[in-house]
Amino acid sequence: MAELLNIILNIVRNALRMLSLGRPAIDNSLNINIKCSTGNTLSVGLDPEWDIGEVKNIIAPKLGANPKEVKIIFAGKELEDSIVIKDCDLGEQSTLHAVKLSKSFVKPSSGQLSSVIAEAISDEDEIAVLQETIDRAGSQFYVHCPVCNDLRLGKLRVRCSKCKSGAITVDTDPKSWSDVLKSNKISGHCEQDDCPDGAFAWAEFYFKCTEHISQGENDEAVPLYLLRNNFKNIPCLACTEIKHVVFVFPCKEAHVTCLDCFRTFAVLRLRERQFVLDDAIGYTIACPAGCPDSFIDECHHFKLLTNEQYELYQRFATEECVLHAGGVLCPQPGCGEGIIVDSSCDKVACSNGCGYVFCRKCLQGYHLGECNSLDNASLSDDIHHITDPARAAQARWDEATNVAIRVTTKPCPRCRTATERSGGCMHMICTRCSFHWCWVCQIEWSRDCMGTHWFG
Amino acid sequence: MANIASQRIKREFKEVIRSEEVARCSIRVELLDDNYSELKGEIAGPPDTPYEGGKFQLEIKVPETYPFNPPKVKFLTKVWHPNISSVTGAICLDILKDQWAAAMTLRTVLLSLQALMASPEPDDPQDAVVARQYKEFPEIFVSTAEHWTSTYAGGPRKKEEYSKMIEKLMGIGCDMDQALVALSSCNWDMNKAIEQIFG
């Protein structure tokens, strides 16, 4: 009885499926956008078990073409009729490109077309080989996904560098990171009807996140190309453990640390304010083994830090930029607004921030005449009401802090940052402006200081 | 202690123990606590230097941030050397400061210190007095360094003349260290040394 019912149900299902061809009701259907070279986009549900030939049957009528005249392009490759959808690494809401072969194109290149197909087959084999090595070696792409706001596995996609259309077939597979990251390395054939450059195109590679459902063609992820799978089993430079995923520094020796050690290292250098502001790259660090020319040139790698740490990174980077450009930072506690100043005028107003008006040289409240010792500025504040001095003194949190700061610190002779010496020698290096100064003389560090009172 | 640091030190400790330098008795390390944050090092004075035959003890403190920051190293054994403080044992060596790199290890640090003992850099001094003597009176420097090595590090070369001068000063109420420092820094001029101590 139950069997009979099942058979009837199946018949009904099949009948329904036949009726609603083009929009089949499939349980585990994959929603795919198919972008046509004519410009319109179709949203279709596809059965992962189907092959490309069946997809062409659905698409062809919408393009007003014979299924044989349709080319399906995905990730820089023309897909063969026999390829099954589930083997294509298509995610939910992925975009396929359908191109109608114009007669003028088919005819003169009919000889070529077979070679294109032959090429496609050999490419397919190559992909299979590549896929196998990838599976074996575990080589994957790591990306920072702005949607998930986290480290994710990424997938490589390609588009025409001119018209940004994905309807492009590449002539060769990228072999290295420079093929992928640098422009005009891999040539291809753009199938978009209205591409200003015509058929010849340079391929532009980009990445998508594998974890979340694609939010369209502009949903990109940033490649963290210094992250690699450690199939060579190289031990971490710092902790000497062999981890699965490693950070490969861009130095000649390609030094390797594990991700935990990279984070520890980056946070440490950040808190010590030892990042470097490079004109071309930005605020960054070099290889912990001290190699030359080893700056991390994709700052999204610092997204491996926590959100708070990354915010600190951004703040320090901004401050460094302001100081680098000859600006000052508002000294008011909790403000720190960066201000680009007119070097001929000592009066600086924090007009976009807290409104504090201060002296450019000593970073104390603005005053007329020469800068004095630290005390003057705070004393010059007018006191408008009369209080019990003893009680007021006890209740002044800020004053206690000020006293503590005044007693335990000395200002950096250049940027006036209050500096505490917790131990070690008298050679101070300002963590804010990198000035080398002497704790005893409070001037620039010199040979004399080194000879006479280096250690007190 | 941070996991990375202790793990690294553990490995480096083994590296030193197994190294050929240990086999030749030229370097040694010893753990002072269970969490690998404090160690005691020892290096042999390099041959053909005033330090030959001496054994020099080092204090090695491993910071939490190791290996991204250098270990803090100083001499526990008193030594007469332009780049090592004769008073505190503090060391002036670039790799222990800004030239430190995470790829360096306890072994390379100890070997670098040995190299520093063999070739002082008087233009980048830790001890200005020693550096001046090294440049102006190289012979006095050598015999003084030898005398320090024999006094504190078990070295073989002791100058009778120096010992007698020290005894003389001890006879008038100085202790031995005080007398040695004063005489050494005054290029073994008795009168100047007395003036320095009592003046």
XYZ file of C-alpha atoms in Angstrom:
655
model
C 0.000 0.000 0.000
C 2.724 2.392 1.031
C 4.784 1.429 -2.027
C 1.873 2.112 -4.297
C 1.396 5.506 -2.692
C 5.098 6.285 -3.241
C 4.901 5.368 -6.897
C 1.868 7.587 -7.380
C 3.606 10.424 -5.551
C 6.673 10.053 -7.764
C 4.546 10.129 -10.894
C 2.821 13.266 -9.676
C 6.184 14.864 -8.819
C 7.638 14.041 -12.214
C 4.560 15.368 -13.945
C 4.808 18.574 -11.945
C 8.458 18.875 -12.790
C 7.761 18.456 -16.480
C 5.025 21.033 -16.351
C 7.061 23.642 -14.629
C 10.182 23.229 -16.706
C 12.416 26.214 -16.207
C 11.241 26.712 -12.682
C 11.432 23.251 -11.284
C 10.366 22.611 -7.741
C 13.362 20.815 -6.336
C 13.923 20.132 -2.685
C 17.587 20.935 -2.547
C 17.652 23.439 -5.370
C 20.470 25.916 -5.752
C 19.447 29.491 -6.464
C 21.708 30.844 -9.159
C 21.769 34.134 -11.001
C 22.388 33.788 -14.685
C 23.666 36.953 -16.236
C 23.197 37.223 -19.953
C 25.503 39.050 -22.283
C 22.502 41.127 -23.267
C 22.526 42.651 -19.795
C 19.525 41.072 -18.042
C 19.831 38.684 -15.150
C 17.709 35.595 -14.561
C 17.264 34.042 -11.191
C 16.818 30.305 -11.453
C 16.698 27.345 -9.142
C 18.899 24.524 -10.355
C 19.164 20.925 -9.302
C 22.807 20.300 -8.349
C 22.577 16.967 -10.169
C 21.927 18.612 -13.524
C 24.620 19.093 -16.077
C 25.369 22.248 -18.012
C 23.564 20.928 -21.089
C 20.309 21.006 -19.153
C 21.053 24.515 -17.925
C 21.532 25.597 -21.526
C 18.129 24.139 -22.399
C 16.563 26.397 -19.790
C 18.510 29.491 -20.689
C 18.422 29.294 -24.473
C 14.744 30.307 -24.919
C 15.291 33.344 -22.695
C 18.175 34.437 -24.872
C 16.137 33.681 -27.956
C 18.741 31.209 -29.057
C 19.296 27.575 -29.785
C 20.862 25.748 -26.807
C 23.811 24.934 -29.027
C 24.529 28.623 -29.458
C 24.831 29.243 -25.760
C 28.046 29.320 -23.825
C 28.045 29.141 -20.049
C 31.002 30.841 -18.365
C 31.979 30.553 -14.745
C 35.149 31.708 -12.992
C 37.010 32.336 -16.207
C 36.116 29.005 -17.802
C 33.567 27.943 -20.361
C 31.640 25.080 -18.817
C 31.241 21.908 -20.888
C 27.755 20.445 -21.410
C 28.661 17.295 -19.502
C 29.800 19.062 -16.338
C 27.489 18.474 -13.406
C 26.551 21.596 -11.438
C 27.458 20.233 -8.016
C 31.070 19.737 -9.196
C 31.486 23.414 -10.115
C 31.998 24.907 -6.670
C 28.888 27.041 -7.185
C 27.470 28.516 -4.021
C 23.971 29.749 -3.281
C 23.292 32.980 -5.232
C 26.380 32.537 -7.386
C 26.386 34.103 -10.805
C 26.828 32.196 -14.042
C 27.311 33.988 -17.315
C 25.385 32.966 -20.404
C 26.630 34.154 -23.734
C 24.889 33.771 -27.044
C 27.344 33.034 -29.785
C 26.695 35.471 -32.576
C 26.714 34.006 -36.071
C 29.572 36.192 -37.127
C 31.552 34.699 -34.293
C 30.592 31.106 -34.853
C 31.326 31.001 -38.543
C 34.825 32.308 -39.032
C 36.032 30.689 -35.878
C 34.297 27.379 -36.281
C 37.693 25.745 -36.546
C 38.802 27.651 -33.531
C 35.717 26.785 -31.609
C 36.527 23.113 -31.600
C 39.976 23.989 -30.406
C 38.382 26.172 -27.732
C 36.343 23.213 -26.666
C 39.356 20.953 -26.827
C 41.164 23.494 -24.750
C 38.277 23.594 -22.360
C 38.533 19.863 -21.951
C 42.248 19.959 -21.350
C 41.673 22.819 -18.934
C 39.122 20.710 -17.243
C 41.686 17.972 -16.836
C 44.109 20.512 -15.536
C 41.543 21.762 -13.069
C 41.029 18.190 -11.966
C 44.761 17.727 -11.493
C 45.020 21.051 -9.733
C 42.031 20.169 -7.584
C 43.689 16.925 -6.647
C 46.896 18.615 -5.605
C 44.839 21.190 -3.767
C 42.956 18.442 -1.965
C 46.102 16.595 -1.139
C 48.203 19.552 -0.123
C 45.273 21.350 1.427
C 46.133 24.551 -0.367
C 43.336 27.062 0.023
C 42.852 30.762 -0.149
C 42.400 32.734 3.034
C 40.468 35.971 2.894
C 39.153 38.638 5.179
C 35.409 38.747 4.548
C 33.885 42.147 5.320
C 30.408 40.602 5.599
C 31.364 37.950 8.161
C 34.036 40.354 9.521
C 36.346 37.423 10.054
C 38.994 35.177 8.582
C 37.390 32.871 6.012
C 38.255 30.494 3.233
C 37.941 32.247 -0.087
C 37.292 31.265 -3.657
C 39.014 32.769 -6.649
C 36.880 34.508 -9.272
C 37.689 36.478 -12.367
C 36.233 39.337 -14.399
C 37.162 41.541 -17.334
C 39.420 44.350 -16.139
C 37.665 46.798 -18.472
C 33.922 46.178 -18.281
C 34.050 44.225 -14.983
C 31.864 41.532 -16.505
C 32.337 37.956 -15.382
C 31.666 36.763 -18.931
C 35.343 36.200 -19.568
C 37.337 33.124 -20.370
C 40.996 33.183 -19.397
C 43.724 31.983 -21.727
C 45.813 30.429 -18.960
C 45.350 29.624 -15.320
C 47.119 31.886 -12.864
C 50.237 30.110 -11.644
C 51.319 32.346 -8.814
C 50.137 35.032 -6.440
C 51.628 37.721 -8.638
C 49.476 36.471 -11.545
C 46.447 36.960 -9.334
C 47.344 40.172 -7.511
C 48.969 42.220 -10.248
C 46.970 43.541 -13.153
C 47.522 42.691 -16.815
C 49.212 39.362 -16.146
C 46.676 36.917 -17.560
C 44.897 37.577 -20.828
C 41.442 36.395 -21.723
C 38.481 36.702 -23.976
C 35.627 38.960 -22.871
C 32.219 37.801 -24.120
C 30.276 40.803 -22.917
C 28.492 42.377 -25.898
C 29.154 45.968 -24.933
C 32.690 45.664 -23.579
C 34.536 48.785 -24.737
C 37.728 46.851 -25.352
C 36.108 44.214 -27.533
C 36.974 40.579 -27.223
C 40.570 40.790 -25.998
C 40.689 41.410 -22.269
C 42.986 41.345 -19.288
C 41.667 39.182 -16.527
C 41.119 40.779 -13.135
C 41.040 38.331 -10.253
C 39.115 38.778 -7.045
C 37.932 36.692 -4.125
C 34.645 35.709 -2.595
C 33.887 34.315 0.819
C 32.910 30.642 0.878
C 30.919 30.840 4.101
C 28.059 33.214 3.504
C 25.524 33.291 0.678
C 26.777 35.506 -2.089
C 25.278 38.973 -1.999
C 25.917 39.664 -5.639
C 28.900 40.387 -7.769
C 30.181 43.224 -5.606
C 30.382 41.025 -2.544
C 34.141 40.618 -2.423
C 36.635 39.477 0.166
C 40.215 40.693 0.607
C 42.836 38.020 -0.035
C 45.175 37.483 2.919
C 47.836 36.096 0.686
C 50.492 35.808 3.366
C 48.424 33.065 4.986
C 49.217 29.644 3.622
C 48.467 26.083 4.422
C 51.591 24.612 5.869
C 51.911 21.576 3.626
C 55.704 21.844 3.864
C 55.476 21.406 7.652
C 57.664 24.383 8.476
C 57.957 25.106 12.203
C 56.967 28.528 13.532
C 59.898 30.897 13.893
C 58.774 31.900 17.388
C 57.176 28.909 19.132
C 58.764 26.268 16.844
C 55.521 24.330 16.577
C 54.272 23.046 13.244
C 50.802 24.439 12.665
C 48.307 23.819 9.875
C 47.930 27.443 8.811
C 50.940 29.755 8.837
C 51.824 33.373 8.175
C 54.591 33.676 5.583
C 56.431 36.998 5.825
C 57.246 38.716 2.545
C 61.019 38.587 3.084
C 63.486 36.794 0.863
C 63.761 33.894 3.283
C 59.945 33.757 3.600
C 60.053 33.342 7.376
C 57.107 31.543 8.858
C 55.178 32.064 12.070
C 51.983 30.426 13.231
C 48.891 32.642 13.437
C 48.976 32.844 17.243
C 52.575 34.017 17.191
C 51.799 36.477 14.401
C 49.036 37.951 16.556
C 51.257 38.077 19.633
C 54.038 39.707 17.643
C 51.784 42.276 15.959
C 50.007 43.259 19.191
C 53.318 43.566 21.001
C 54.815 45.842 18.360
C 51.571 47.795 18.196
C 51.464 48.406 21.959
C 55.140 49.390 21.925
C 54.225 51.656 19.034
C 56.931 50.073 16.962
C 54.946 49.916 13.750
C 56.490 51.929 10.929
C 54.731 54.411 8.706
C 55.858 53.595 5.191
C 54.983 56.123 2.500
C 53.931 53.520 -0.033
C 52.411 50.836 2.185
C 51.068 52.566 5.277
C 51.405 51.693 8.964
C 52.999 48.271 9.112
C 55.634 45.900 10.527
C 58.430 43.829 9.078
C 59.527 40.233 9.554
C 60.316 39.417 13.237
C 63.643 37.963 12.124
C 64.660 41.503 11.168
C 64.876 40.945 7.412
C 65.200 43.953 5.110
C 62.358 44.824 2.716
C 59.872 42.668 4.527
C 56.991 45.033 5.292
C 53.539 43.479 5.273
C 52.014 45.384 2.377
C 48.388 44.310 2.705
C 47.148 45.956 5.891
C 44.054 43.737 5.989
C 46.344 41.103 7.482
C 46.039 43.065 10.711
C 42.357 42.143 10.641
C 43.645 38.904 12.180
C 43.809 40.864 15.429
C 40.727 41.426 17.573
C 38.382 44.289 16.725
C 39.693 46.379 19.643
C 43.280 45.788 18.608
C 42.466 46.663 15.023
C 40.821 49.897 16.182
C 43.982 50.701 18.130
C 45.975 49.963 15.001
C 43.824 52.379 13.016
C 44.092 55.056 15.710
C 47.867 54.806 15.921
C 48.125 54.791 12.138
C 46.052 57.965 11.938
C 48.053 59.647 14.718
C 51.276 58.684 13.016
C 50.004 60.176 9.758
C 49.065 63.432 11.495
C 52.447 63.697 13.252
C 54.213 62.744 10.030
C 52.465 65.591 8.226
C 53.696 68.038 10.876
C 50.400 68.067 12.781
C 49.740 67.802 16.503
C 47.401 65.689 18.606
C 45.060 67.453 21.018
C 46.560 66.877 24.496
C 43.205 66.977 26.297
C 42.581 63.635 28.028
C 40.103 61.549 26.062
C 40.320 63.766 22.991
C 43.508 63.217 20.995
C 42.030 64.791 17.851
C 44.617 65.149 15.108
C 45.108 68.747 14.001
C 47.144 69.946 11.058
C 48.650 73.223 12.221
C 50.019 76.354 10.693
C 53.662 76.260 11.774
C 53.847 80.058 12.036
C 51.251 80.185 14.806
C 51.644 78.643 18.262
C 47.982 78.901 19.185
C 46.126 75.735 18.305
C 42.409 75.230 18.768
C 40.893 71.755 18.719
C 37.972 73.034 16.680
C 36.678 69.708 15.377
C 37.170 67.948 18.687
C 36.857 69.143 22.264
C 37.462 72.843 21.665
C 40.591 73.003 23.837
C 42.955 75.830 22.935
C 46.606 75.029 23.512
C 50.184 75.976 22.754
C 51.728 74.130 19.808
C 55.132 73.958 21.488
C 54.470 72.823 25.046
C 51.017 71.307 24.465
C 49.739 73.041 27.593
C 46.857 75.528 27.706
C 47.527 78.436 25.389
C 49.645 81.196 26.929
C 51.352 84.377 25.856
C 55.129 84.551 25.787
C 57.617 81.756 26.381
C 56.559 78.273 27.430
C 57.084 77.698 31.147
C 57.381 74.642 33.317
C 54.556 72.190 33.419
C 52.846 73.667 36.482
C 51.948 77.069 35.112
C 49.287 75.984 32.734
C 47.146 74.177 35.258
C 47.596 76.946 37.836
C 46.499 79.587 35.404
C 43.009 78.083 35.231
C 40.686 80.536 36.925
C 38.952 79.358 40.064
C 35.498 80.869 40.179
C 34.005 79.558 43.388
C 35.316 79.234 46.890
C 35.590 75.775 48.406
C 37.117 74.193 51.468
C 40.642 73.724 50.169
C 41.378 70.583 52.209
C 38.218 68.814 51.159
C 38.597 69.942 47.601
C 42.163 68.691 47.531
C 41.051 65.236 48.655
C 38.298 65.074 46.122
C 40.376 65.990 43.136
C 40.946 62.823 41.231
C 42.446 64.662 38.316
C 44.847 66.632 40.463
C 46.095 63.467 42.167
C 46.678 61.992 38.751
C 48.445 65.115 37.624
C 50.682 65.047 40.678
C 51.466 61.391 40.137
C 52.262 62.057 36.515
C 54.404 65.043 37.400
C 56.347 63.150 40.053
C 56.916 59.898 38.190
C 57.325 61.070 34.618
C 59.410 63.355 32.491
C 58.227 64.778 29.197
C 59.842 63.698 25.951
C 61.990 66.703 24.954
C 60.477 66.677 21.487
C 56.787 65.799 21.709
C 56.254 66.369 25.456
C 54.639 62.987 25.972
C 54.825 62.191 29.678
C 57.197 59.255 29.974
C 57.769 56.942 32.912
C 61.073 55.174 33.365
C 60.279 51.814 34.933
C 63.812 50.447 34.857
C 66.799 49.875 32.635
C 69.206 52.486 31.429
C 68.921 56.247 30.992
C 68.584 55.981 27.219
C 64.926 56.720 26.502
C 63.251 56.201 23.154
C 59.914 57.982 22.907
C 57.215 55.486 22.003
C 55.237 58.222 20.344
C 57.750 60.187 18.259
C 60.766 57.824 18.407
C 63.035 60.575 19.735
C 66.153 59.291 21.544
C 66.686 61.216 24.743
C 68.524 61.111 28.060
C 66.507 60.689 31.245
C 69.142 62.620 33.241
C 69.856 65.559 30.918
C 66.405 65.648 29.269
C 67.979 66.437 25.943
C 68.812 64.341 22.890
C 70.782 61.175 23.747
C 74.495 61.571 23.105
C 77.838 59.783 23.380
C 78.552 61.860 26.465
C 75.440 60.589 28.201
C 76.449 57.058 27.202
C 79.945 57.489 28.624
C 79.092 59.230 31.870
C 75.679 58.114 33.118
C 74.258 55.465 30.814
C 73.185 53.358 33.757
C 72.911 56.142 36.327
C 54.867 33.059 31.698
C 53.524 33.209 28.240
C 53.288 29.883 26.508
C 55.250 30.922 23.420
C 58.171 32.174 25.509
C 58.504 29.134 27.754
C 58.105 26.750 24.846
C 60.811 28.519 22.901
C 63.199 28.618 25.858
C 62.598 24.923 26.507
C 63.734 24.144 22.989
C 66.641 26.548 23.062
C 67.743 25.136 26.372
C 67.939 21.698 24.764
C 69.753 23.204 21.792
C 72.435 24.637 24.068
C 72.730 21.443 26.086
C 73.328 19.441 22.910
C 75.586 21.980 21.235
C 79.225 21.346 20.491
C 80.156 24.445 22.468
C 78.850 22.733 25.580
C 80.848 19.693 24.662
C 83.933 21.917 24.500
C 82.907 23.492 27.843
C 82.801 26.924 26.263
C 79.170 27.741 27.128
C 76.682 26.423 29.663
C 73.139 27.205 30.811
C 71.278 26.225 33.899
C 67.620 26.673 34.814
C 66.823 28.666 37.931
C 63.053 28.140 38.030
C 60.457 25.774 36.626
C 58.829 28.183 34.231
C 61.934 28.965 32.201
C 61.887 32.700 32.934
C 65.254 32.858 34.708
C 68.408 31.132 33.685
C 72.040 31.210 34.590
C 74.537 31.197 31.783
C 78.251 30.651 31.799
C 80.793 31.417 29.125
C 84.460 30.605 29.030
C 86.828 33.492 28.406
C 87.898 33.240 24.768
C 91.463 32.042 24.050
C 94.183 34.622 23.336
C 92.386 37.300 25.336
C 92.933 38.574 28.890
C 89.808 36.577 29.802
C 91.266 33.199 28.830
C 90.934 30.583 31.533
C 88.117 32.406 33.324
C 84.498 31.318 33.703
C 81.996 34.147 33.552
C 78.544 33.801 35.076
C 75.584 35.514 33.424
C 72.121 36.345 34.634
C 69.538 35.705 31.889
C 65.987 36.919 32.349
C 63.479 35.905 29.715
C 60.644 38.425 29.247
C 57.032 37.377 28.699
C 57.325 38.751 25.214
C 60.223 36.506 24.239
C 61.254 35.817 21.442
C 59.895 39.063 20.025
C 61.858 41.029 22.611
C 65.420 40.198 23.692
C 66.341 38.427 26.920
C 67.826 40.660 29.619
C 71.390 39.546 30.156
C 74.067 40.831 32.510
C 77.356 39.614 33.923
C 77.228 38.338 37.474
C 80.990 37.842 37.453
C 82.888 41.106 37.652
C 84.769 41.809 34.461
C 87.078 44.549 33.146
C 85.871 45.247 29.595
C 84.996 48.459 27.690
C 81.499 47.220 26.795
C 80.596 45.711 30.137
C 79.971 47.812 33.201
C 82.617 47.032 35.835
C 80.078 48.058 38.479
C 76.739 46.547 37.416
C 77.707 43.954 34.818
C 75.352 45.603 32.286
C 76.220 44.762 28.709
C 76.359 46.978 25.658
C 75.572 44.709 22.735
C 73.292 45.749 19.904
C 71.592 42.370 19.573
C 70.448 42.624 23.186
C 68.768 45.925 22.318
C 67.380 47.228 19.045
C 69.128 44.726 16.787
C 67.454 41.756 18.427
C 65.576 39.463 16.046
C 63.159 36.678 16.852
C 65.347 34.169 15.041
C 68.166 34.551 17.602
C 68.516 32.086 20.453
C 70.169 31.618 23.829
C 73.019 29.888 22.064
C 73.614 32.748 19.632
C 73.425 35.256 22.489
C 76.065 33.409 24.511
C 78.316 33.027 21.479
C 77.883 36.723 20.630
C 78.924 37.641 24.161
C 82.015 35.509 23.786
C 82.757 37.300 20.540
C 82.270 40.662 22.254
C 84.820 39.639 24.930
C 87.311 38.800 22.188
C 86.795 42.045 20.275
C 85.734 45.046 22.368
C 84.208 48.090 20.737
C 85.673 51.004 22.700
C 83.832 53.581 20.589
C 80.501 52.340 21.858
C 81.435 51.977 25.515
C 79.461 50.745 28.455
C 82.218 51.697 30.880
C 83.858 54.980 29.933
C 86.812 54.493 32.315
C 87.668 51.077 30.940
C 87.233 52.306 27.377
C 89.675 55.174 27.922
C 92.264 52.823 29.401
C 91.769 50.371 26.545
C 92.562 53.111 24.042
C 95.279 55.045 25.887
C 97.114 52.375 27.884
C 96.471 49.071 26.101
C 99.137 47.195 28.073
C 97.744 48.290 31.424
C 94.303 47.346 30.151
C 95.410 43.803 29.317
C 97.113 43.177 32.656
C 94.198 44.752 34.553
C 91.665 42.577 32.698
C 93.837 39.524 33.433
C 94.006 40.448 37.067
C 90.202 40.811 37.249
C 89.816 37.479 35.462
C 92.015 35.727 37.974
C 90.394 37.499 40.937
C 86.743 36.875 40.024
C 86.611 34.254 37.268
C 89.340 31.828 38.282
C 91.800 32.873 35.599
C 95.462 31.859 35.762
C 97.277 35.185 35.284
C 97.731 37.345 38.365
C 100.204 40.177 38.591
C 102.143 40.032 41.855
C 102.709 43.780 41.753
C 98.968 44.447 41.570
C 98.211 42.010 44.387
C 100.682 43.773 46.642
C 99.150 47.181 45.900
C 95.700 45.838 46.712
C 96.950 44.337 49.973
C 98.468 47.666 50.878
C 95.157 49.445 50.368
C 93.338 46.715 52.311
C 95.815 47.357 55.108
C 94.519 50.883 55.457
C 90.893 49.848 55.681
C 89.588 49.291 52.146
C 87.857 46.138 51.117
C 89.272 44.137 48.257
C 86.682 45.080 45.586
C 86.974 48.754 46.419
C 90.745 48.645 46.198
C 90.745 46.759 42.898
C 88.235 49.163 41.307
C 90.101 52.252 42.484
C 93.520 51.012 41.362
C 92.196 49.727 38.036
C 90.454 52.969 37.193
C 93.533 55.013 38.158
C 95.841 52.938 35.939
C 97.485 51.455 39.063
C 98.668 54.813 40.388
C 98.636 54.269 44.151
C 98.364 57.926 45.113
C 95.492 58.620 42.774
C 93.687 55.510 43.992
C 94.023 56.618 47.611
C 92.764 60.028 46.639
C 89.784 58.450 44.847
C 88.851 56.354 47.859
C 89.433 58.784 50.652
C 89.359 62.132 48.880
